[in-house]
mmCIF file of C-alpha atoms in Angstrom:
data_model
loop_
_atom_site.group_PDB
_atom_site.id
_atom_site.type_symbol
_atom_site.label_atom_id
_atom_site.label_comp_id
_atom_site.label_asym_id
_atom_site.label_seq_id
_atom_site.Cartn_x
_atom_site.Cartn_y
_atom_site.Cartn_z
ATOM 1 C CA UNK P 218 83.128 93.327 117.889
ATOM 2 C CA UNK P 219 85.646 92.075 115.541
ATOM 3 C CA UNK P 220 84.706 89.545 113.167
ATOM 4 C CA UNK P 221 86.642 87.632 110.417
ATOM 5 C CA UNK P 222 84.902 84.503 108.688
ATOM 6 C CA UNK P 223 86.334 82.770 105.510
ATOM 7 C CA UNK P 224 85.107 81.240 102.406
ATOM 8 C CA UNK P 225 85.272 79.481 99.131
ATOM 9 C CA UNK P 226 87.377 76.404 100.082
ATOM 10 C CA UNK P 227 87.022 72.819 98.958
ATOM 11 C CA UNK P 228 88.492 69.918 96.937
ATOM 12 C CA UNK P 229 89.603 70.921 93.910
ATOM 13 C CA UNK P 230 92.514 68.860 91.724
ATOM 14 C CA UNK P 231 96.252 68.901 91.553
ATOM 15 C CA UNK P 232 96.364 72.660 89.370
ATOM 16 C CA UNK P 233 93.322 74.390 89.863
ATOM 17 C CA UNK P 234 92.188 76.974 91.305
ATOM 18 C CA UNK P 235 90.362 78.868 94.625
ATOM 19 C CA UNK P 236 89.453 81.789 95.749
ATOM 20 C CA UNK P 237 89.368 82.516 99.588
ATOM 21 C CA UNK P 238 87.506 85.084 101.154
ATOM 22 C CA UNK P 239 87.461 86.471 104.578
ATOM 23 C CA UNK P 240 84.785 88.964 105.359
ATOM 24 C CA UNK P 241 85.689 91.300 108.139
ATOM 25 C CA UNK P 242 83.121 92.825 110.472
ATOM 26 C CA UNK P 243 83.891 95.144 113.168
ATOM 27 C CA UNK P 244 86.866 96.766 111.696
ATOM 28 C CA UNK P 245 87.812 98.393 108.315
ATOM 29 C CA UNK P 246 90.754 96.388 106.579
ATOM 30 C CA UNK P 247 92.778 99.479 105.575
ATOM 31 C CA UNK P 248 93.280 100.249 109.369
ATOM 32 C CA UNK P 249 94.688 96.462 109.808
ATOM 33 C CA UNK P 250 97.074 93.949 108.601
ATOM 34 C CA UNK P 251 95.984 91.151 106.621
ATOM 35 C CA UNK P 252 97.172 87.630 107.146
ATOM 36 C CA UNK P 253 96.732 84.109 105.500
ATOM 37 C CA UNK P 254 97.367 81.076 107.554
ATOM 38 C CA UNK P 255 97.556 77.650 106.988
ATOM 39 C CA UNK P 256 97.722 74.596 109.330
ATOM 40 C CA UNK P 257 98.342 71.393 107.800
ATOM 41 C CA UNK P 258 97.579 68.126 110.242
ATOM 42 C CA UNK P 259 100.859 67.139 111.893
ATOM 43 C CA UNK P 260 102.218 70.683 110.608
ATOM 44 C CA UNK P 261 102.835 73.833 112.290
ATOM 45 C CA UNK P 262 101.110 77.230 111.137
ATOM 46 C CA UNK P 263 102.783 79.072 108.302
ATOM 47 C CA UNK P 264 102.134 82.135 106.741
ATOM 48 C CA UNK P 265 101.160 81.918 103.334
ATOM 49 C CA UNK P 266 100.563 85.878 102.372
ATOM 50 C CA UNK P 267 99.965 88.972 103.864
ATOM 51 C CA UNK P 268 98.975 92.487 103.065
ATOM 52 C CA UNK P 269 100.247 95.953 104.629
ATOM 53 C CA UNK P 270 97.231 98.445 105.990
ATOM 54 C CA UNK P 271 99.761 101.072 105.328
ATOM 55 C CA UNK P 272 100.539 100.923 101.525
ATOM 56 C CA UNK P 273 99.210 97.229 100.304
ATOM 57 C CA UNK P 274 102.821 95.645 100.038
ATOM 58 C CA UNK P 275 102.625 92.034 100.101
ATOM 59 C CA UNK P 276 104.811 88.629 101.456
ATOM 60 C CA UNK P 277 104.411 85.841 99.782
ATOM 61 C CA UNK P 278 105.886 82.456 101.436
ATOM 62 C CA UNK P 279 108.406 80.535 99.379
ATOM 63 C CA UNK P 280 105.884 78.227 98.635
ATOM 64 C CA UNK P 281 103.498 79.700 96.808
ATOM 65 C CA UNK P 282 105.252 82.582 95.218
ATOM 66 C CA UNK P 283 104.091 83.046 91.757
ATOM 67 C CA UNK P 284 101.175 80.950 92.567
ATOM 68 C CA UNK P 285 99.292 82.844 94.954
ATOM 69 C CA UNK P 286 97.855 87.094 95.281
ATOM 70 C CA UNK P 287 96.341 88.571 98.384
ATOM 71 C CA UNK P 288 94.008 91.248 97.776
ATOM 72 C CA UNK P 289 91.784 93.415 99.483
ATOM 73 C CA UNK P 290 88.710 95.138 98.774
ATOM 74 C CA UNK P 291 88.188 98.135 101.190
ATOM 75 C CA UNK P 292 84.572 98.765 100.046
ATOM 76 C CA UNK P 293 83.554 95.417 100.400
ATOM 77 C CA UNK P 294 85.591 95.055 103.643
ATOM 78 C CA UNK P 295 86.966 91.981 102.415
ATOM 79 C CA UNK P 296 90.279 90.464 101.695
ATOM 80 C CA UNK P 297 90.872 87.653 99.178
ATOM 81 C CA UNK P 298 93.399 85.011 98.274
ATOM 82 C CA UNK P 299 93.751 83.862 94.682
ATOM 83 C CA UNK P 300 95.152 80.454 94.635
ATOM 84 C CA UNK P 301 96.096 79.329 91.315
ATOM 85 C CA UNK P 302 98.217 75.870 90.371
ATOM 86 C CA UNK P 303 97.602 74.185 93.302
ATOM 87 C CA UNK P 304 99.416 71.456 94.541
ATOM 88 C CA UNK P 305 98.725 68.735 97.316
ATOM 89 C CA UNK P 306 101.024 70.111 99.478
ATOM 90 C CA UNK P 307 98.458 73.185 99.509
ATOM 91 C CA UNK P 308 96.068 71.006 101.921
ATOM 92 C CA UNK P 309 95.528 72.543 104.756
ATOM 93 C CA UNK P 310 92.728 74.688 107.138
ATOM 94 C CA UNK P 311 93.265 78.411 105.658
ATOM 95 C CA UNK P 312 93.106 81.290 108.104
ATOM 96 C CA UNK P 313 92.640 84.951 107.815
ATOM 97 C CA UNK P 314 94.168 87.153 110.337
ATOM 98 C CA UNK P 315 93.937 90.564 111.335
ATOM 99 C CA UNK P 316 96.330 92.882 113.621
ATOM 100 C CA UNK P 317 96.988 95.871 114.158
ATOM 101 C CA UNK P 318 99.971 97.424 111.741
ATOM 102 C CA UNK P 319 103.349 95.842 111.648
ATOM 103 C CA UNK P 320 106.272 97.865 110.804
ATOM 104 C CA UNK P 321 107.115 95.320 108.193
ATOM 105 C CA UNK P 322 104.248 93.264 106.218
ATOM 106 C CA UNK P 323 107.077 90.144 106.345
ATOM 107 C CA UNK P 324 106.360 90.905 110.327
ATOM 108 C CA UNK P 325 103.111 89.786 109.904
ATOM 109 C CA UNK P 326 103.751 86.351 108.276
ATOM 110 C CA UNK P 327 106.705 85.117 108.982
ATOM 111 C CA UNK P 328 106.307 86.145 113.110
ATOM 112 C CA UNK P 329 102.923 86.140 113.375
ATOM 113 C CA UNK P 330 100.436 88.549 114.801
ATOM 114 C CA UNK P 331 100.991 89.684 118.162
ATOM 115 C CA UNK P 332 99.322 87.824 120.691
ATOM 116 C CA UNK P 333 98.336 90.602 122.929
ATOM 117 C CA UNK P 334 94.574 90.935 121.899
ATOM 118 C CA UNK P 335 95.040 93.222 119.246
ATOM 119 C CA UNK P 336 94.827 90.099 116.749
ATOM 120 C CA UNK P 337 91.564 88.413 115.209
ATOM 121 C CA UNK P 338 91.508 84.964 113.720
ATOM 122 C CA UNK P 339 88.780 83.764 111.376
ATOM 123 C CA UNK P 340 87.310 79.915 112.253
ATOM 124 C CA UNK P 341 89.130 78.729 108.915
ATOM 125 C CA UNK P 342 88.454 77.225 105.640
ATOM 126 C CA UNK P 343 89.306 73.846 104.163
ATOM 127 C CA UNK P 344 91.496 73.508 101.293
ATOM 128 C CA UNK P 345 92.346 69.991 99.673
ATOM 129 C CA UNK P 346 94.067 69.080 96.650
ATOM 130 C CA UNK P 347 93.994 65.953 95.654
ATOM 131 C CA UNK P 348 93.413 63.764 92.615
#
């Protein structure tokens, strides 16, 4: 049924650039919220940035504010995470999530999708940054 699989990680240096991508299946991504995730080893999940099915507002964590932009592409059924600057502290397993709408897109991130079957989790990609 519902399918989620990302893309377009790897090793890249302290200030460059990615591009995730997590191709949905299954479901259309204006009739979900959008998450990025990101588990570091020895770290607890965070949520990086996520996107509204409602009206495409946007969180950004603390973190990577004016360094990161979650997109979405409805005819391509894909979502996207431009990553730009990155830092070492970026390394980590990335994650796209889907759920059913939050009433708040901070809902999303900063609690997490609900764990009641409605939500979808993608296997992950690997991001390092290193030098």
């Amino acid at each position: 049924q519902v399918q989620l699989v990302e893309s377009g990680g790897g090793l890249v240096q302290p200030g460059g650039s990615l591009r995730l991508s997590c191709a949905a299946s299954g479901f259309t991504l204006d009739s979900s919220d959008i998450g990025w995730f990101r588990r570091a080893p020895g770290k607890e999940r965070e949520g990086v940035s996520c996107i509204s099915s409602r009206d495409g507002s946007t969180y950004y964590a603390d973190s990577v504010k004016g360094r990161f932009t979650i997109s979405r592409d409805n005819a391509k059924n894909t979502a996207y995470l431009q990553m730009n600057n990155l830092k070492p502290e970026d390394t980590a397993v990335y994650y796209c999530a889907r759920d059913r709408p939050h009433p708040s897109v901070q809902n999303m991130c900063v609690l997490g999708p609900r764990r009641d079957g409605g939500d979808y989790w993608g296997q992950g990609t690997q991001v390092t940054v290193s030098s």
